[in-house]
Short mmCIF file of C-alpha atoms in Angstrom, two decimals:
data_model
loop_
_atom_site.label_atom_id
_atom_site.label_comp_id
_atom_site.label_asym_id
_atom_site.label_seq_id
_atom_site.Cartn_x
_atom_site.Cartn_y
_atom_site.Cartn_z
CA UNK A 1 116.77 98.73 120.71
CA UNK A 2 115.31 101.15 122.77
CA UNK A 3 118.40 102.52 124.32
CA UNK A 4 119.58 102.99 120.54
CA UNK A 5 116.61 105.32 120.08
CA UNK A 6 117.51 107.53 123.14
CA UNK A 7 120.68 107.47 121.94
CA UNK A 8 119.64 108.17 119.01
CA UNK A 9 117.33 111.71 119.74
CA UNK A 10 120.75 112.43 121.79
CA UNK A 11 122.70 112.58 118.40
CA UNK A 12 120.11 114.07 116.33
CA UNK A 13 119.35 116.95 119.19
CA UNK A 14 122.94 117.37 119.74
CA UNK A 15 123.93 117.72 115.70
CA UNK A 16 121.00 120.03 115.68
CA UNK A 17 122.01 121.89 118.02
CA UNK A 18 125.15 123.19 116.64
CA UNK A 19 123.56 124.11 113.96
CA UNK A 20 122.44 126.44 114.47
CA UNK A 21 124.89 128.52 116.16
CA UNK A 22 123.19 131.96 116.17
CA UNK A 23 120.27 130.95 118.44
CA UNK A 24 122.67 129.30 120.48
CA UNK A 25 124.68 132.21 121.46
CA UNK A 26 122.34 134.58 121.89
CA UNK A 27 121.33 134.15 125.05
CA UNK A 28 124.33 134.14 126.26
CA UNK A 29 125.84 137.34 124.88
CA UNK A 30 122.37 138.78 126.15
CA UNK A 31 123.51 137.41 129.75
CA UNK A 32 127.03 139.20 129.53
CA UNK A 33 125.55 142.43 128.67
CA UNK A 34 122.63 142.52 130.81
CA UNK A 35 125.09 141.47 133.16
CA UNK A 36 127.69 144.37 132.03
CA UNK A 37 124.85 147.05 132.71
CA UNK A 38 125.07 146.97 136.09
CA UNK A 39 128.40 148.55 136.69
CA UNK A 40 127.71 151.37 134.65
CA UNK A 41 124.42 151.39 135.53
CA UNK A 42 123.87 151.59 139.95
CA UNK A 43 128.11 153.04 138.94
CA UNK A 44 131.60 151.06 139.57
CA UNK A 45 131.98 150.79 144.03
CA UNK A 46 132.92 147.46 144.53
CA UNK A 47 130.78 147.33 147.67
CA UNK A 48 127.67 147.75 146.42
CA UNK A 49 128.36 145.53 143.59
CA UNK A 50 129.18 142.63 145.55
CA UNK A 51 126.19 143.32 147.44
CA UNK A 52 123.94 143.37 144.46
CA UNK A 53 126.41 140.66 142.17
CA UNK A 54 124.70 137.60 143.02
CA UNK A 55 120.88 138.54 142.80
CA UNK A 56 122.23 140.10 139.32
CA UNK A 57 123.58 137.60 137.84
CA UNK A 58 120.49 134.77 138.49
CA UNK A 59 118.26 137.52 137.35
CA UNK A 60 120.03 137.98 134.43
CA UNK A 61 120.61 133.77 133.93
CA UNK A 62 116.66 133.46 134.42
CA UNK A 63 116.25 136.33 132.04
CA UNK A 64 118.76 134.84 129.31
CA UNK A 65 117.12 130.80 129.92
CA UNK A 66 113.83 132.57 128.83
CA UNK A 67 115.36 133.36 125.19
CA UNK A 68 117.03 130.13 124.47
CA UNK A 69 114.03 128.26 126.11
CA UNK A 70 111.46 129.03 123.64
CA UNK A 71 112.89 127.37 120.28
CA UNK A 72 112.94 124.40 122.55
CA UNK A 73 110.36 122.58 120.98
CA UNK A 74 109.34 125.31 119.13
CA UNK A 75 111.25 123.95 115.46
CA UNK A 76 110.17 120.99 116.25
CA UNK A 77 106.81 120.99 116.94
CA UNK A 78 106.23 123.27 112.99
CA UNK A 79 108.15 121.00 111.24
CA UNK A 80 106.46 118.07 113.06
CA UNK A 81 108.80 115.34 113.94
CA UNK A 82 107.18 115.61 117.52
CA UNK A 83 104.82 114.15 115.88
CA UNK A 84 107.14 111.38 114.66
CA UNK A 85 108.58 111.53 117.65
CA UNK A 86 105.10 109.96 119.69
CA UNK A 87 104.58 107.13 117.19
CA UNK A 88 108.29 105.39 118.26
CA UNK A 89 109.40 102.88 120.31
CA UNK A 90 110.42 105.07 123.31
CA UNK A 91 108.63 106.91 126.09
CA UNK A 92 108.01 110.11 125.00
CA UNK A 93 108.75 111.10 128.89
CA UNK A 94 112.21 109.17 128.35
CA UNK A 95 112.43 111.03 124.89
CA UNK A 96 111.83 114.64 126.50
CA UNK A 97 114.34 114.10 128.74
CA UNK A 98 116.55 113.69 126.93
CA UNK A 99 115.63 116.84 124.82
CA UNK A 100 115.80 118.70 127.88
CA UNK A 101 119.31 117.71 128.93
CA UNK A 102 120.79 118.39 125.62
CA UNK A 103 118.54 121.72 125.74
CA UNK A 104 120.63 121.96 128.96
CA UNK A 105 124.01 121.18 127.60
CA UNK A 106 123.83 123.48 125.12
CA UNK A 107 122.67 126.36 127.00
CA UNK A 108 123.90 126.06 130.09
CA UNK A 109 127.04 125.05 130.66
CA UNK A 110 128.65 127.99 128.12
CA UNK A 111 127.02 130.25 131.15
CA UNK A 112 128.60 128.23 133.48
CA UNK A 113 131.69 128.70 132.07
CA UNK A 114 131.90 132.21 131.22
CA UNK A 115 130.23 132.94 134.75
CA UNK A 116 134.42 134.00 136.17
CA UNK A 117 133.65 137.08 133.80
CA UNK A 118 131.10 138.17 135.78
CA UNK A 119 132.08 137.30 138.92
CA UNK A 120 134.97 139.74 138.29
CA UNK A 121 133.05 142.38 136.85
CA UNK A 122 130.96 142.69 140.03
CA UNK A 123 133.96 142.15 142.81
CA UNK A 124 132.22 138.96 144.19
CA UNK A 125 135.24 137.10 146.30
CA UNK A 126 136.51 133.63 145.87
CA UNK A 127 134.44 131.66 148.06
CA UNK A 128 131.03 134.13 146.41
CA UNK A 129 131.96 132.95 143.22
CA UNK A 130 132.65 128.54 143.76
CA UNK A 131 128.60 129.52 145.27
CA UNK A 132 127.57 130.71 142.90
CA UNK A 133 129.27 127.80 140.60
CA UNK A 134 127.19 125.33 143.03
CA UNK A 135 123.91 127.08 141.87
CA UNK A 136 124.28 127.85 138.88
CA UNK A 137 124.87 123.86 138.93
CA UNK A 138 121.94 122.57 140.32
CA UNK A 139 119.61 125.49 139.45
CA UNK A 140 119.97 125.45 135.52
CA UNK A 141 118.90 121.75 135.16
CA UNK A 142 115.73 123.02 137.42
CA UNK A 143 114.94 125.87 134.96
CA UNK A 144 115.38 123.67 132.08
CA UNK A 145 112.78 121.40 133.52
CA UNK A 146 110.24 123.44 134.80
CA UNK A 147 110.66 125.77 131.48
CA UNK A 148 110.18 122.54 129.38
CA UNK A 149 106.40 122.17 130.75
CA UNK A 150 105.56 125.20 129.74
CA UNK A 151 106.79 125.66 127.21
CA UNK A 152 104.90 121.89 125.77
CA UNK A 153 101.89 124.16 126.78
CA UNK A 154 102.82 127.04 124.61
CA UNK A 155 104.62 126.31 121.48
CA UNK A 156 101.15 125.97 119.32
CA UNK A 157 100.47 129.57 120.17
CA UNK A 158 101.62 131.77 117.99
CA UNK A 159 103.90 134.25 119.92
CA UNK A 160 103.74 131.99 122.96
CA UNK A 161 107.37 134.14 124.19
CA UNK A 162 106.26 136.90 126.24
CA UNK A 163 103.58 134.56 127.73
CA UNK A 164 105.89 131.91 128.93
CA UNK A 165 108.33 134.58 130.49
CA UNK A 166 104.84 134.87 132.20
CA UNK A 167 104.17 131.39 133.94
CA UNK A 168 108.06 130.71 134.27
CA UNK A 169 109.37 134.00 136.19
CA UNK A 170 106.36 133.84 138.96
CA UNK A 171 108.29 129.67 139.40
CA UNK A 172 111.59 130.80 139.13
CA UNK A 173 111.25 133.05 142.69
CA UNK A 174 111.89 130.20 145.15
CA UNK A 175 114.76 129.39 143.27
CA UNK A 176 116.37 133.04 143.21
CA UNK A 177 115.50 133.39 146.84
CA UNK A 178 117.56 130.26 147.77
CA UNK A 179 120.47 130.74 145.15
CA UNK A 180 121.13 133.91 146.22
CA UNK A 181 120.56 133.46 149.66
CA UNK A 182 123.44 130.50 149.04
CA UNK A 183 126.05 133.35 148.13
CA UNK A 184 125.51 135.37 151.07
CA UNK A 185 125.38 133.12 153.28
CA UNK A 186 128.54 132.42 151.05
CA UNK A 187 129.81 136.34 151.25
CA UNK A 188 129.15 136.16 155.73
CA UNK A 189 131.78 132.61 155.55
CA UNK A 190 128.63 130.86 156.93
CA UNK A 191 128.00 127.79 155.29
CA UNK A 192 125.25 127.20 152.67
CA UNK A 193 124.93 123.97 152.05
CA UNK A 194 121.60 123.92 153.59
CA UNK A 195 120.86 125.96 150.72
CA UNK A 196 121.63 123.72 148.57
CA UNK A 197 120.35 120.83 150.05
CA UNK A 198 116.30 122.52 149.16
CA UNK A 199 118.05 123.76 146.12
CA UNK A 200 119.29 120.00 144.96
CA UNK A 201 115.54 118.71 146.64
CA UNK A 202 114.05 120.65 144.45
CA UNK A 203 116.21 120.22 141.10
CA UNK A 204 115.64 115.88 142.43
CA UNK A 205 111.30 115.89 143.07
CA UNK A 206 112.00 118.24 139.37
CA UNK A 207 114.00 115.54 138.11
CA UNK A 208 111.45 112.61 139.39
CA UNK A 209 107.64 114.52 138.01
CA UNK A 210 108.72 116.70 135.32
CA UNK A 211 109.70 114.04 132.40
CA UNK A 212 106.37 113.54 132.68
CA UNK A 213 104.56 116.84 132.80
CA UNK A 214 106.19 117.71 129.66
CA UNK A 215 105.14 114.80 127.79
CA UNK A 216 102.07 114.87 128.73
CA UNK A 217 102.21 118.98 127.99
CA UNK A 218 103.32 118.38 124.41
CA UNK A 219 100.84 114.56 124.43
CA UNK A 220 97.85 117.81 124.72
CA UNK A 221 99.97 120.12 122.00
CA UNK A 222 99.71 117.62 119.43
CA UNK A 223 95.78 117.32 119.56
CA UNK B 1 96.46 92.78 112.09
CA UNK B 2 93.36 94.81 110.77
CA UNK B 3 92.54 98.53 111.41
CA UNK B 4 89.08 99.48 112.82
CA UNK B 5 87.43 101.98 113.77
CA UNK B 6 84.64 101.77 116.10
CA UNK B 7 81.91 104.24 116.34
CA UNK B 8 84.36 107.27 116.31
CA UNK B 9 82.65 110.72 116.64
CA UNK B 10 85.00 113.00 116.54
CA UNK B 11 84.08 117.19 118.04
CA UNK B 12 86.17 120.64 117.45
CA UNK B 13 85.06 123.92 118.62
CA UNK B 14 81.56 122.93 118.95
CA UNK B 15 81.39 121.18 116.16
CA UNK B 16 80.69 117.82 114.79
CA UNK B 17 83.23 117.15 112.01
CA UNK B 18 81.13 113.15 112.40
CA UNK B 19 79.80 110.76 114.22
CA UNK B 20 79.21 106.92 114.33
CA UNK B 21 82.34 105.86 111.67
CA UNK B 22 82.98 102.28 111.66
CA UNK B 23 85.53 100.70 108.81
CA UNK B 24 88.11 98.24 108.89
CA UNK B 25 91.38 98.54 107.27
CA UNK B 26 91.49 94.95 105.71
CA UNK B 27 95.53 93.48 105.07
CA UNK B 28 95.63 94.37 100.74
CA UNK B 29 93.13 97.20 101.39
CA UNK B 30 93.85 101.02 99.71
CA UNK B 31 91.31 103.15 101.44
CA UNK B 32 90.48 106.31 99.99
CA UNK B 33 89.66 109.46 102.51
CA UNK B 34 87.34 111.68 100.94
CA UNK B 35 85.72 114.92 101.35
CA UNK B 36 85.84 118.66 100.84
CA UNK B 37 88.20 120.79 103.42
CA UNK B 38 87.05 120.83 106.69
CA UNK B 39 85.31 117.73 106.65
CA UNK B 40 87.57 116.12 109.26
CA UNK B 41 89.78 114.25 107.35
CA UNK B 42 92.90 115.32 108.78
CA UNK B 43 91.11 114.88 112.33
CA UNK B 44 90.10 111.42 111.30
CA UNK B 45 93.24 110.19 110.45
CA UNK B 46 94.73 111.61 113.96
CA UNK B 47 92.60 110.10 115.83
CA UNK B 48 93.44 107.11 113.95
CA UNK B 49 96.72 107.64 114.96
CA UNK B 50 95.78 108.16 118.64
CA UNK B 51 97.05 111.69 118.43
CA UNK B 52 93.13 112.98 119.07
CA UNK B 53 91.45 111.66 122.06
CA UNK B 54 87.77 110.87 119.32
CA UNK B 55 84.31 112.00 121.62
CA UNK B 56 82.80 108.52 120.83
CA UNK B 57 84.15 105.38 120.08
CA UNK B 58 87.36 103.44 120.49
CA UNK B 59 90.06 102.34 117.07
CA UNK B 60 91.30 98.63 116.99
CA UNK B 61 94.64 97.15 115.78
CA UNK B 62 94.33 93.08 116.12
CA UNK B 63 91.30 93.03 118.16
CA UNK B 64 92.51 95.72 121.07
CA UNK B 65 92.51 99.25 121.89
CA UNK B 66 95.23 101.17 120.70
CA UNK B 67 95.21 102.59 123.96
CA UNK B 68 96.42 100.07 125.58
CA UNK B 69 99.95 100.55 126.09
CA UNK B 70 101.37 96.88 124.18
CA UNK B 71 98.99 97.39 120.85
CA UNK B 72 100.78 100.78 121.67
CA UNK B 73 103.63 98.97 120.74
CA UNK B 74 102.51 96.93 118.25
CA UNK B 75 101.15 99.51 115.91
CA UNK B 76 104.19 101.77 116.63
CA UNK B 77 106.18 98.76 115.27
CA UNK B 78 103.92 98.61 112.26
CA UNK B 79 102.96 101.41 111.26
CA UNK B 80 104.43 104.61 109.57
CA UNK B 81 102.12 107.60 109.89
CA UNK B 82 102.82 111.11 107.45
CA UNK B 83 101.24 114.09 107.87
CA UNK B 84 100.58 117.67 106.71
CA UNK B 85 103.95 118.69 108.55
CA UNK B 86 106.72 116.73 106.83
CA UNK B 87 108.80 116.29 110.47
CA UNK B 88 112.45 117.53 107.80
CA UNK B 89 114.46 119.42 109.65
CA UNK B 90 115.28 122.09 107.49
CA UNK B 91 118.89 122.28 108.83
CA UNK B 92 119.61 119.15 107.72
CA UNK B 93 120.91 117.04 105.05
CA UNK B 94 118.28 115.02 103.24
CA UNK B 95 120.65 112.23 104.16
CA UNK B 96 121.03 113.31 107.97
CA UNK B 97 117.45 113.34 108.21
CA UNK B 98 116.47 109.65 106.79
CA UNK B 99 118.96 108.78 109.70
CA UNK B 100 117.81 110.53 112.34
CA UNK B 101 114.38 109.15 111.57
CA UNK B 102 115.26 105.77 111.10
CA UNK B 103 117.08 105.86 113.72
CA UNK B 104 114.55 107.39 116.02
CA UNK B 105 111.73 104.36 114.33
CA UNK B 106 114.61 101.47 115.24
CA UNK B 107 114.85 100.88 111.79
CA UNK B 108 118.37 99.18 111.62
CA UNK B 109 119.29 100.58 107.46
CA UNK B 110 122.94 101.27 106.00
CA UNK B 111 124.21 103.72 104.54
CA UNK B 112 124.56 102.12 100.83
CA UNK B 113 120.87 101.85 101.13
CA UNK B 114 119.72 105.34 102.31
CA UNK B 115 121.76 106.59 99.35
CA UNK B 116 120.08 103.88 97.14
CA UNK B 117 116.34 104.81 98.76
CA UNK B 118 116.82 108.90 98.09
CA UNK B 119 118.22 107.99 94.05
CA UNK B 120 115.09 105.86 93.54
CA UNK B 121 112.72 109.49 94.45
CA UNK B 122 115.73 111.50 92.27
CA UNK B 123 117.45 113.44 94.64
CA UNK B 124 120.95 112.07 93.07
CA UNK B 125 123.32 114.59 94.38
CA UNK B 126 120.98 117.16 96.46
CA UNK B 127 121.88 113.74 99.82
CA UNK B 128 124.27 116.15 101.60
CA UNK B 129 122.39 119.99 100.87
CA UNK B 130 120.60 121.33 103.62
CA UNK B 131 116.76 120.34 103.72
CA UNK B 132 116.00 123.94 103.60
CA UNK B 133 117.55 125.06 100.41
CA UNK B 134 115.27 121.90 98.87
CA UNK B 135 112.06 122.86 97.35
CA UNK B 136 108.93 121.66 98.91
CA UNK B 137 108.58 118.74 96.25
CA UNK B 138 111.59 117.51 97.19
CA UNK B 139 111.26 117.91 101.04
CA UNK B 140 107.68 115.66 100.45
CA UNK B 141 109.89 113.00 98.38
CA UNK B 142 113.00 113.11 101.70
CA UNK B 143 109.67 112.67 104.36
CA UNK B 144 108.29 109.73 101.37
CA UNK B 145 111.77 108.19 101.74
CA UNK B 146 110.22 106.85 104.96
CA UNK B 147 107.94 104.39 103.41
CA UNK B 148 110.67 102.58 101.63
CA UNK B 149 113.36 102.03 105.29
CA UNK B 150 110.81 101.21 107.03
CA UNK B 151 109.93 96.76 105.41
CA UNK B 152 107.82 95.99 109.17
CA UNK B 153 105.30 98.27 107.90
CA UNK B 154 102.00 96.79 108.07
CA UNK B 155 100.02 100.22 108.20
CA UNK B 156 100.70 103.14 106.01
CA UNK B 157 98.37 106.79 107.18
CA UNK B 158 99.59 108.95 105.06
CA UNK B 159 97.62 112.57 104.95
CA UNK B 160 97.36 114.35 101.49
CA UNK B 161 101.49 112.25 101.02
CA UNK B 162 100.73 113.09 96.54
CA UNK B 163 101.14 117.43 97.93
CA UNK B 164 104.13 119.12 95.83
CA UNK B 165 105.01 116.50 94.01
CA UNK B 166 105.61 116.06 89.71
CA UNK B 167 103.44 114.03 87.59
CA UNK B 168 106.94 111.19 87.70
CA UNK B 169 107.10 111.85 91.72
CA UNK B 170 103.10 110.53 92.05
CA UNK B 171 103.36 108.16 89.86
CA UNK B 172 106.77 106.85 91.79
CA UNK B 173 104.65 106.77 94.42
CA UNK B 174 101.62 105.47 93.33
CA UNK B 175 103.61 101.90 92.29
CA UNK B 176 104.47 102.37 95.50
CA UNK B 177 101.67 102.03 97.01
CA UNK B 178 100.58 98.78 94.92
CA UNK B 179 103.35 97.24 95.88
CA UNK B 180 102.90 97.51 99.51
CA UNK B 181 99.65 96.97 99.09
CA UNK B 182 100.61 93.62 96.88
CA UNK B 183 102.49 92.75 99.91
CA UNK B 184 99.96 92.77 102.57
CA UNK B 185 99.75 95.65 103.53
CA UNK B 186 96.97 98.47 104.69
CA UNK B 187 97.18 102.04 103.30
CA UNK B 188 94.61 105.09 103.93
CA UNK B 189 95.13 107.88 102.12
CA UNK B 190 93.38 111.24 101.31
CA UNK B 191 94.52 113.68 98.73
CA UNK B 192 92.47 115.86 96.60
CA UNK B 193 93.86 114.86 93.76
CA UNK B 194 91.97 112.00 91.54
CA UNK B 195 94.32 108.44 91.76
CA UNK B 196 95.47 107.66 88.75
CA UNK B 197 97.46 105.07 88.03
CA UNK B 198 95.89 103.05 91.41
CA UNK B 199 92.78 101.53 91.26
CA UNK B 200 90.59 98.99 93.22
CA UNK B 201 90.60 101.55 96.85
CA UNK B 202 87.78 101.80 98.34
CA UNK B 203 85.95 104.86 98.80
CA UNK B 204 85.24 106.86 102.79
CA UNK B 205 83.43 109.38 102.69
CA UNK B 206 82.81 112.39 104.96
CA UNK B 207 80.56 115.13 104.59
CA UNK B 208 80.94 118.70 105.76
CA UNK B 209 78.38 119.29 107.83
CA UNK B 210 77.57 122.36 109.37
#
């Protein structure tokens, strides 16, 4: 019966995400627009773009994720659904893990899908593109998991958006450093497995601990 | 199974809302929580269902503290809580909201049952419209439908259930509460309107304290 409860959670989250298409598309368009500003701003020289490309894409990904992150718990907190979730026969940590997974699926997977286009804008070479894809695949779930803790803590506040950014951006610095360094290694035809391994380790750590931290944050906000 | 409050105290923002509140919700009994705005009625209900930690005292279900995970699971399985916030998503229809809630709470319902309960609540023809387009009273009815779905519940905790309901809606809900009490359920509710049909309730008064 408990697995049914988790499946129900996924189904609801997934259905409701696609009811608010504007909220899904906005961060994605923001991401594409920010990245496309750089060739205009710093000039179309292919070497410079290739040099700054990985950093630009990653910074844009982090900023656009903050934009979409806020709505992770906002609606469910305001309409009281989180209260009802806390009273079900399932662990809140497990339910939160599913919530974050669904959020990642609908907001980051499209971002990974449009990334070839951006790689083209910024003149990334093919090895750099594969490295970018690998770092996005490992790094974006990490953003979702860690971000959800801060969203859980700030959802009770009105206008928590800026606070959320201030709390989270410093936490994403290690992610940014290892992700861009992986892509730079790829640009120089070097192995980027060590950086990926570190990102992977961070992700596994996040998998293990963040669901509990998120559910605790949610309980604090319900109090 | 009875829900029991033992010496509960609640402090909010350095203000003592209430102290040493002890009472028991017995089977078949309706407890009517009274008090002015800000007296701590909602806080008391939220302590009862375990959302808020009391400053002192504890809540027992069937004689054991609800903070125990086994007791918590049993309590969750036998509790319906309807708070100020109705937990009705404006982007989903009345039917979907009901189905989501039932699935989430492990209540197995057929499609026909959902439609018939929504019909009982006067929502015929509105089942598939997003709840954001329904009135406040109709949204309230969608939330209250849970009281019809979950037949295994033994305790209802209702915070202002009559808000936004019309006269007919209030009567319908009061009759439903009456039937639930007759089946041996126990109910605690707050309301600023006097109860018109329900009788035999036990008052529990909270005083507003400075």
